[in-house]
Coordinates of C-alpha atoms in Angstrom, one line a residue:
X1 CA 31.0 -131.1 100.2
X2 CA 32.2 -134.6 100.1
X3 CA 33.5 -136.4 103.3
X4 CA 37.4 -136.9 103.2
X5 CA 36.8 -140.1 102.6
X6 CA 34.8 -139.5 99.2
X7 CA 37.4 -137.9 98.3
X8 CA 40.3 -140.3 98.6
X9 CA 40.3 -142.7 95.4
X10 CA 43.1 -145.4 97.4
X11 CA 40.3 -145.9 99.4
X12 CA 37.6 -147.5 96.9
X13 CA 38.8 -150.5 96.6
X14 CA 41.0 -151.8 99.6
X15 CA 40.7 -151.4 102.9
X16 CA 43.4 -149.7 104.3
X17 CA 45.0 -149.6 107.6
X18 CA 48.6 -148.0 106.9
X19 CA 47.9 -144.5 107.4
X20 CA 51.3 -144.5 109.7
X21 CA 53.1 -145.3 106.9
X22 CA 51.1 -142.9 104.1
X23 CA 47.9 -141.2 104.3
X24 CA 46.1 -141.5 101.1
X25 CA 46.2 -138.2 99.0
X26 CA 42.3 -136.6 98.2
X27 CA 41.8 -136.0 94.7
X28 CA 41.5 -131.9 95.6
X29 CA 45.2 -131.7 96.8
X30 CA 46.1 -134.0 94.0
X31 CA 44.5 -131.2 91.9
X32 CA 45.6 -128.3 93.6
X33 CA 49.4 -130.0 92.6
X34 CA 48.4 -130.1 89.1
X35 CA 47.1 -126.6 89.2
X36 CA 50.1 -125.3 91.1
X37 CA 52.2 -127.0 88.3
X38 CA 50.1 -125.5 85.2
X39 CA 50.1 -122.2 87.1
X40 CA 54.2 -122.0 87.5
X41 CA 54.1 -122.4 84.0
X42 CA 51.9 -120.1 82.4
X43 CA 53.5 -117.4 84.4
X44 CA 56.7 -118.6 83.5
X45 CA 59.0 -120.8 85.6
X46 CA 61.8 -118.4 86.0
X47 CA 60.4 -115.0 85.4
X48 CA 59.4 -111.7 88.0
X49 CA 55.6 -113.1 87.5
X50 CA 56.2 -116.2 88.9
X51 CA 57.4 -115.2 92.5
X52 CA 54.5 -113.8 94.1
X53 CA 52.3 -116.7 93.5
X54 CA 55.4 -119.1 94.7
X55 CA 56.2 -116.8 98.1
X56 CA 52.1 -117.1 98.5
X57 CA 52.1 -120.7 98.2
X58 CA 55.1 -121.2 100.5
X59 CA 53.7 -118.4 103.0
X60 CA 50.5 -120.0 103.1
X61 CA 51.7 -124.3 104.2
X62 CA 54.2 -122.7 106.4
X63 CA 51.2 -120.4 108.0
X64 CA 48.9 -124.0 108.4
X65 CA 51.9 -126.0 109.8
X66 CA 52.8 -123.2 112.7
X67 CA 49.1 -123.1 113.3
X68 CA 49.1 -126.7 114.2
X69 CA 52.2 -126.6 116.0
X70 CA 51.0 -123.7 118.3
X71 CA 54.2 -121.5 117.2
X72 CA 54.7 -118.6 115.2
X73 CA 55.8 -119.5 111.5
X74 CA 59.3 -117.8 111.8
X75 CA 59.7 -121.3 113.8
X76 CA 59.1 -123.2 111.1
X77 CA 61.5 -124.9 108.7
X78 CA 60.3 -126.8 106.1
X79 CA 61.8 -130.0 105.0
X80 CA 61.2 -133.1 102.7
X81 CA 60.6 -135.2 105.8
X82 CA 60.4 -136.6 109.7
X83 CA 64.4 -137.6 109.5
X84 CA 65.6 -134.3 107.4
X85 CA 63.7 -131.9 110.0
X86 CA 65.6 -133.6 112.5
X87 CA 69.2 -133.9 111.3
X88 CA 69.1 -130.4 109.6
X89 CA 68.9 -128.4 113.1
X90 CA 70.4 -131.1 115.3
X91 CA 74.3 -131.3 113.0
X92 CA 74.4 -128.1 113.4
X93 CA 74.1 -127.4 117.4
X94 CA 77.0 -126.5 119.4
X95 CA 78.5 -130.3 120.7
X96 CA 81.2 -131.1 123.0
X97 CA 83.2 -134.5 123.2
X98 CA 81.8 -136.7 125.6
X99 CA 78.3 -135.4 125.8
X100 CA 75.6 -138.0 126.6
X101 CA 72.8 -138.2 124.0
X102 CA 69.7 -140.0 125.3
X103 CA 67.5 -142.1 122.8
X104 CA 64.3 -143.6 124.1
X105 CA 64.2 -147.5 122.9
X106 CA 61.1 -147.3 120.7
X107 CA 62.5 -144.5 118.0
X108 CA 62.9 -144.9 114.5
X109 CA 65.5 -146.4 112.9
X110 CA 66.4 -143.3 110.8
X111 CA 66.7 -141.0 113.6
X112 CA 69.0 -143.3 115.5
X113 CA 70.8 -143.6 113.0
X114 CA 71.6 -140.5 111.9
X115 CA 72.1 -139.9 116.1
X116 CA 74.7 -142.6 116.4
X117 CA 76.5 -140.8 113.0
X118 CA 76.7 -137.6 114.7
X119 CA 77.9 -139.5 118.2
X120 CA 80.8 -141.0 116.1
X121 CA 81.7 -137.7 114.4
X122 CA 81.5 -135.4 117.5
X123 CA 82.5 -137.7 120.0
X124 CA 79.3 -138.6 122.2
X125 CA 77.7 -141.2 124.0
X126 CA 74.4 -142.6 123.5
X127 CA 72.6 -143.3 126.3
X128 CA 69.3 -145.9 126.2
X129 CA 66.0 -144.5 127.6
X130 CA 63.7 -147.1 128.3
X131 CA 60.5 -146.9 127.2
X132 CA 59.3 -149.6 125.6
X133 CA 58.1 -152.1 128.7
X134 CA 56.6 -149.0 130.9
X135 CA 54.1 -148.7 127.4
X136 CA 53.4 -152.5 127.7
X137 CA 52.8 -152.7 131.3
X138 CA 51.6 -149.6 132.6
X139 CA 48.0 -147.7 132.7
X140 CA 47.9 -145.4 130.5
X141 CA 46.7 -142.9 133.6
X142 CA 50.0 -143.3 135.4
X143 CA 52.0 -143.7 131.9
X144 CA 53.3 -140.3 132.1
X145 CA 54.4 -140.2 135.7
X146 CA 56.2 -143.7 134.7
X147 CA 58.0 -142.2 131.8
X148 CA 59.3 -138.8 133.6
X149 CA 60.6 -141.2 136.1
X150 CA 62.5 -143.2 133.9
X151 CA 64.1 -139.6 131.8
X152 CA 64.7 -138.5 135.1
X153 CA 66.6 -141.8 136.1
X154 CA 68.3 -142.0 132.5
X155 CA 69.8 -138.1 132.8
X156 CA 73.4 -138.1 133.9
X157 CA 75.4 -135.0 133.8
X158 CA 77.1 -135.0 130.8
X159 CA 73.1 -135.2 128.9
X160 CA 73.0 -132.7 126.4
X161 CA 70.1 -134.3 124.4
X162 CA 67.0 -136.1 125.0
X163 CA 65.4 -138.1 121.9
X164 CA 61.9 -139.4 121.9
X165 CA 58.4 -139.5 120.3
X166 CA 55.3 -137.9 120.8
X167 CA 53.2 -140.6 119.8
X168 CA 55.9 -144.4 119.5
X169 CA 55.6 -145.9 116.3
X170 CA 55.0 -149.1 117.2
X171 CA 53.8 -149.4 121.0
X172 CA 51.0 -146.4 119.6
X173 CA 51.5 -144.9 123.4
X174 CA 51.8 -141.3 123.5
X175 CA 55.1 -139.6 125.1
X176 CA 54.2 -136.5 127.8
X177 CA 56.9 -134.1 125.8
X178 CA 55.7 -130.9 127.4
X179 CA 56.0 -132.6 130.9
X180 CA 59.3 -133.9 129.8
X181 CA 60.6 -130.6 128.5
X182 CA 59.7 -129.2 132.2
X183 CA 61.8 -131.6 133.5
X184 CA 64.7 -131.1 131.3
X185 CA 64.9 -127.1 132.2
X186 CA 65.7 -128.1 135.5
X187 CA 68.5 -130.2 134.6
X188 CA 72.0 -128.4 134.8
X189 CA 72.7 -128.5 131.2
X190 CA 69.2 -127.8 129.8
X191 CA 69.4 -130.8 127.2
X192 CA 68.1 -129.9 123.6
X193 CA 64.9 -132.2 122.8
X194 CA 64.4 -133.9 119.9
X195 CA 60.9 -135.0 118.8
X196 CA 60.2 -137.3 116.1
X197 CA 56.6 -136.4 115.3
X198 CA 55.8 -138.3 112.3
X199 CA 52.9 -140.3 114.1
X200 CA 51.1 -137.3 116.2
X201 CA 51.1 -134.4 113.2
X202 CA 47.7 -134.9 111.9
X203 CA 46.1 -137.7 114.7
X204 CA 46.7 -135.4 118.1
X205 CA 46.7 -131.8 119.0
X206 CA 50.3 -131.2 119.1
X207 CA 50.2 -127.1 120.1
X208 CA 51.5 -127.9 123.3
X209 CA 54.7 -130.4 122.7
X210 CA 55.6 -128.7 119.6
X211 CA 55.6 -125.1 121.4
X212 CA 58.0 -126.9 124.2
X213 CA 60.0 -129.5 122.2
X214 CA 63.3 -127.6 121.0
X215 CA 63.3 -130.0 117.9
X216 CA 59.6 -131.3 116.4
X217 CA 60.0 -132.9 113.2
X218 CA 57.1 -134.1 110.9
X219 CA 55.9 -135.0 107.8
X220 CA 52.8 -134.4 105.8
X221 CA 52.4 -137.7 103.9
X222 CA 51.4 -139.5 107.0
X223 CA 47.9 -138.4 108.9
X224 CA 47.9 -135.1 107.1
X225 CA 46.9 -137.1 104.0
X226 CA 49.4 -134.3 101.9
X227 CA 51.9 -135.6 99.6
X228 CA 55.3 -137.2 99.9
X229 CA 57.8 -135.2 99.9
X230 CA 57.1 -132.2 102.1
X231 CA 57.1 -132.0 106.0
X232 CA 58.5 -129.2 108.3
X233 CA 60.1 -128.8 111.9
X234 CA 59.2 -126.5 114.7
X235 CA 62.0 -125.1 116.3
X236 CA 62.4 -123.2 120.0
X237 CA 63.8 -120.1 119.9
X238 CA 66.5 -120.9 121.9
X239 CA 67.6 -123.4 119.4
X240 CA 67.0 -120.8 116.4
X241 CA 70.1 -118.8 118.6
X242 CA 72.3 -121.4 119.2
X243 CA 72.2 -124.2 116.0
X244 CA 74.1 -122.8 112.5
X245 CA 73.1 -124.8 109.0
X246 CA 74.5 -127.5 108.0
X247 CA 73.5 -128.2 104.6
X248 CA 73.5 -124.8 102.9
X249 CA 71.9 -122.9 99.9
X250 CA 70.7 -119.9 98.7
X251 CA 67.2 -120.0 100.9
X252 CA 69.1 -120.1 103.8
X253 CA 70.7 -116.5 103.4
X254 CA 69.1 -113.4 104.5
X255 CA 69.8 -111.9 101.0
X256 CA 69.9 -115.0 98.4
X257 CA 71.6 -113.2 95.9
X258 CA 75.3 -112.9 98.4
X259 CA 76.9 -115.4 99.7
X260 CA 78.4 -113.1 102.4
X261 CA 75.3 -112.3 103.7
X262 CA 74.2 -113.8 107.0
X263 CA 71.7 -117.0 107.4
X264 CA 67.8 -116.1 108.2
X265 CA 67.6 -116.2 111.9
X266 CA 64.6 -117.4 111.7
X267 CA 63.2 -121.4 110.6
X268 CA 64.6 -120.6 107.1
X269 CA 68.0 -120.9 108.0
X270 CA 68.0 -124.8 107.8
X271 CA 65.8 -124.5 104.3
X272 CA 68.0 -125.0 101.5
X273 CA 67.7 -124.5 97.9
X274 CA 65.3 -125.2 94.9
X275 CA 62.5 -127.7 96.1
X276 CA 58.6 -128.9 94.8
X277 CA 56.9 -125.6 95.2
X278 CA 53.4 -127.9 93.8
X279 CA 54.0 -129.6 97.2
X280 CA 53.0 -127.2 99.5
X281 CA 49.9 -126.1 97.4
X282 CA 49.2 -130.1 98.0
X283 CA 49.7 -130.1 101.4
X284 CA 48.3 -126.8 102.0
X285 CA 44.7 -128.4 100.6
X286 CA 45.2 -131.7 102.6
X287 CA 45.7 -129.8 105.7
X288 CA 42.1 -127.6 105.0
X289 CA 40.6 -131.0 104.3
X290 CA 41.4 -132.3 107.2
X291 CA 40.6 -129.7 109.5
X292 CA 37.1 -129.2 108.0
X293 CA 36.4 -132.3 109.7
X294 CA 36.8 -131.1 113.2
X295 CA 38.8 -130.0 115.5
X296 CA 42.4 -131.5 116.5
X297 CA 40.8 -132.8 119.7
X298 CA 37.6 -134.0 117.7
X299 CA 39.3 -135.7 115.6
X300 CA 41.1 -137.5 118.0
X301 CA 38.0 -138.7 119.6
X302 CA 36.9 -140.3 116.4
X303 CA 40.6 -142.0 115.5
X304 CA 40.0 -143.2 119.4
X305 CA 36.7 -144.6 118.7
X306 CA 38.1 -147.0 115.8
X307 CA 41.2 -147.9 117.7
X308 CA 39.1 -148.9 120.7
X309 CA 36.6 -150.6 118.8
X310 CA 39.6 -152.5 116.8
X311 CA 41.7 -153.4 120.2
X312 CA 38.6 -154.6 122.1
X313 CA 37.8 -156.7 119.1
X314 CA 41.3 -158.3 119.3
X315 CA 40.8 -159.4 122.6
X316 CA 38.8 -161.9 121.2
X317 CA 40.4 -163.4 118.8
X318 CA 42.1 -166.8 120.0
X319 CA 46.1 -166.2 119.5
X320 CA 45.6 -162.3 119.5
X321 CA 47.9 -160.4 122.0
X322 CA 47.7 -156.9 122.1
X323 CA 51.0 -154.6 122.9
X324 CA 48.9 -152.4 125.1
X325 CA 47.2 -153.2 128.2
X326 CA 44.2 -151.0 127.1
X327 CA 42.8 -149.0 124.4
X328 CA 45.3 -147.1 122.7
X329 CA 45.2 -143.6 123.3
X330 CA 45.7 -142.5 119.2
X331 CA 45.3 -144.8 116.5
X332 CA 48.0 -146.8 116.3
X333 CA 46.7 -150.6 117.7
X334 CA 49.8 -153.3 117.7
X335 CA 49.4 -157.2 118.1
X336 CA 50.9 -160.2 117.6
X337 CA 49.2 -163.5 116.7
X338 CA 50.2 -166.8 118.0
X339 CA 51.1 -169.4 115.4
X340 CA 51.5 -167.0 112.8
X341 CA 54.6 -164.9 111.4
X342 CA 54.0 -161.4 111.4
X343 CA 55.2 -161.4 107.6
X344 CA 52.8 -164.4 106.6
X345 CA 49.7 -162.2 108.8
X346 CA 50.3 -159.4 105.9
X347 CA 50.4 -161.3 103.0
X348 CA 47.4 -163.4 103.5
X349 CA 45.2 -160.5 104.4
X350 CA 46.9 -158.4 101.4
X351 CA 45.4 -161.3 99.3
X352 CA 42.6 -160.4 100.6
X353 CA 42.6 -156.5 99.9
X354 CA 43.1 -155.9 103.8
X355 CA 46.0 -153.4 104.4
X356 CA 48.5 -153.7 107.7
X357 CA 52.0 -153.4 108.2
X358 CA 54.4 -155.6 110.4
X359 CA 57.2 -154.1 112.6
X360 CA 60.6 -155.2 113.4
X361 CA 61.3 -153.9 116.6
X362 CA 58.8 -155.5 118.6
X363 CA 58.2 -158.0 116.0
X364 CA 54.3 -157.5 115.5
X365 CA 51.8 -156.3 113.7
X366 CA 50.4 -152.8 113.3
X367 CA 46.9 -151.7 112.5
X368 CA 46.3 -147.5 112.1
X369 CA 42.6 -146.1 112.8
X370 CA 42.0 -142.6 111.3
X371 CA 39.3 -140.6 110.4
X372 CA 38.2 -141.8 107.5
X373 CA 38.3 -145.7 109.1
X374 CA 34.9 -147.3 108.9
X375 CA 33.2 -149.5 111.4
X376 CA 32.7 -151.9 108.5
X377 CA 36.9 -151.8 107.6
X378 CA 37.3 -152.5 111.3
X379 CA 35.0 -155.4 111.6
X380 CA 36.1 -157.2 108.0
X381 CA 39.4 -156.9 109.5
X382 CA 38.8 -158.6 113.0
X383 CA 37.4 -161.3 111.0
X384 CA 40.0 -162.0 108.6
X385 CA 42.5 -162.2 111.5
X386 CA 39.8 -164.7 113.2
X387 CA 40.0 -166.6 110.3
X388 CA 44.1 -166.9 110.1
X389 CA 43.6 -167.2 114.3

């Protein structure tokens, strides 16, 4: 069979480094969406035929997604994205004016926003978490004892929720959740945890933080190479008890057919109605793909390899500063380069057929490394930025 690579048409004739942002899709899930479509059809779209090979299709992302996640797949929702998996569940937990929400200082825009939306509504307070710094000056050995020591400094109280990434979107360090989750069932109050996951599904084994996050949202568009439009959430139990829906529709009832019925107890409570049923048969085949190329942990070795070599490279290149101290430990690398506006860095090497992206918050540049990265992409792209240096 053809390496993923082969099998990724965006990737003949660019080289691309903005697999944080999408993944490019292989031709067989692009297929398996076409299929899925023509299949729908011949059986009828709307008939008693049809809903086998739709419950099948469904029954069979949700099954790879709760695999990676290390959970059963009643704890999985599935959702159109990173920012819907995490507002779906997190509107609809049990709040109390003047509880303190913590948000570490290198999330996504989308999630804090939609966090400072349900503080003005519900009457909380968001606290900062710093995070940012401790990534750009710490070891990445004693990273993890630096950032349970800043949660544990950040808690007050009143904290009823804890906000943060498993692998930061722009710094590329990667958060100790299950260590932080530890820490949190000591606290008083027991705060929920929120994980945006939309870096770390599909570049690092995330069993272990998704199993102990109350709240880990991701998307399959991003390392999963699966299309857009689909992602999912792992919930905790505890959460699945306590949360009600918020947006509501016919797949969140137990019996779909009555609105007095009660919602699923299970992930499916926070589905909603009619969605892309091709979708999951496309994401479904990425996800195969991408684990017959190894193991979570293998793979991460060989994301590692390119991000190394890339960040080693930088350090270099006159006017290069890197936002980590070291190697990154996934394969997000971030730099800056002296002289040059981050904006000005991506249009000349677009020119050029060389794909990065530039961030706002820091304002730098971002670089992502993933399986199907070549030594070759890496080395072209060292010396285009050689050549702007």
């Amino acid at each position: 069979m053809p390496s993923l690579r082969a099998l990724m048409p965006a990737l003949a004739n660019k080289t691309y480094f903005n697999y944080g942002g999408q993944g490019p899709l292989p031709t067989p899930s692009l297929e398996a969406i076409t299929a899925s479509w023509g299949r729908i059809q011949e059986l009828g779209p709307f008939t008693t035929a049809v809903w086998p090979f739709i419950e099948e299709e469904v029954a069979r992302v949700r099954r790879s997604l709760a695999a990676a996640c290390g959970v059963g797949p009643q704890r999985i929702s599935l959702t159109e994205n990173v920012t819907s998996g995490c507002v779906l569940p997190l509107w609809g937990l049990p709040w109390q004016p003047g509880d303190d929400v913590l948000i570490g200082d290198c999330e996504h825009p989308g999630v804090v926003a939609a966090c400072q939306e349900l503080a003005r509504r519900e009457q909380l307070a968001i606290k900062p978490l710093p995070v940012q710094q401790l990534c750009r000056s710490t070891p990445q050995a004693q990273l993890p004892e630096a950032v349970l020591a800043a949660v544990e400094h950040a808690l007050t109280p009143r904290t009823r929720l804890v906000v943060i990434s498993h692998l930061l979107w722009n710094t590329g360090s990667v958060m100790p959740i299950a260590a932080v989750a530890e820490l949190l069932s000591s606290h008083p109050r027991q705060p929920w945890l929120l994980v945006d996951a939309a870096q770390s599904m599909g570049s690092l084994p995330v069993a272990e933080a998704a199993a102990a996050a109350d709240i880990y949202a991701f998307t399959g568009h991003k390392w999963c190479c699966g299309p857009e439009g689909l992602g999912g959430v792992a919930l905790s139990e505890r959460l699945l008890e306590q949360a009600q829906p918020t947006l509501i529709g016919w797949r969140s009832l137990a019996h779909e057919g009555s609105a007095a019925s009660s919602f699923h107890r299970d992930g499916r409570r926070f589905e909603v109605a009619t969605s892309c049923l091709p979708l999951c048969s496309g994401l479904a085949t990425s996800l195969d793909l991408v684990e017959a190329e190894g193991s979570a942990s293998q793979r991460l070795a060989q994301i590692q390899a390119g991000s190394a070599r890339l960040w080693r490279g930088l350090q270099g290149i006159a006017g290069v500063e890197t936002l980590l101290p070291e190697p990154p430990p996934a394969g997000l690398v971030s730099f800056t380069l002296r002289g040059r506006s981050s904006a000005e860095v991506v249009q000349r090497l677009g020119e050029q057929g060389i794909w990065i992206r530039r961030l706002d918050d820091p304002d730098c540049l971002r670089a992502c490394t993933h399986i199907t990265t070549t030594d070759g992409e890496i080395d072209l792209l060292l010396e285009a930025l050689t050549a702007l240096g």
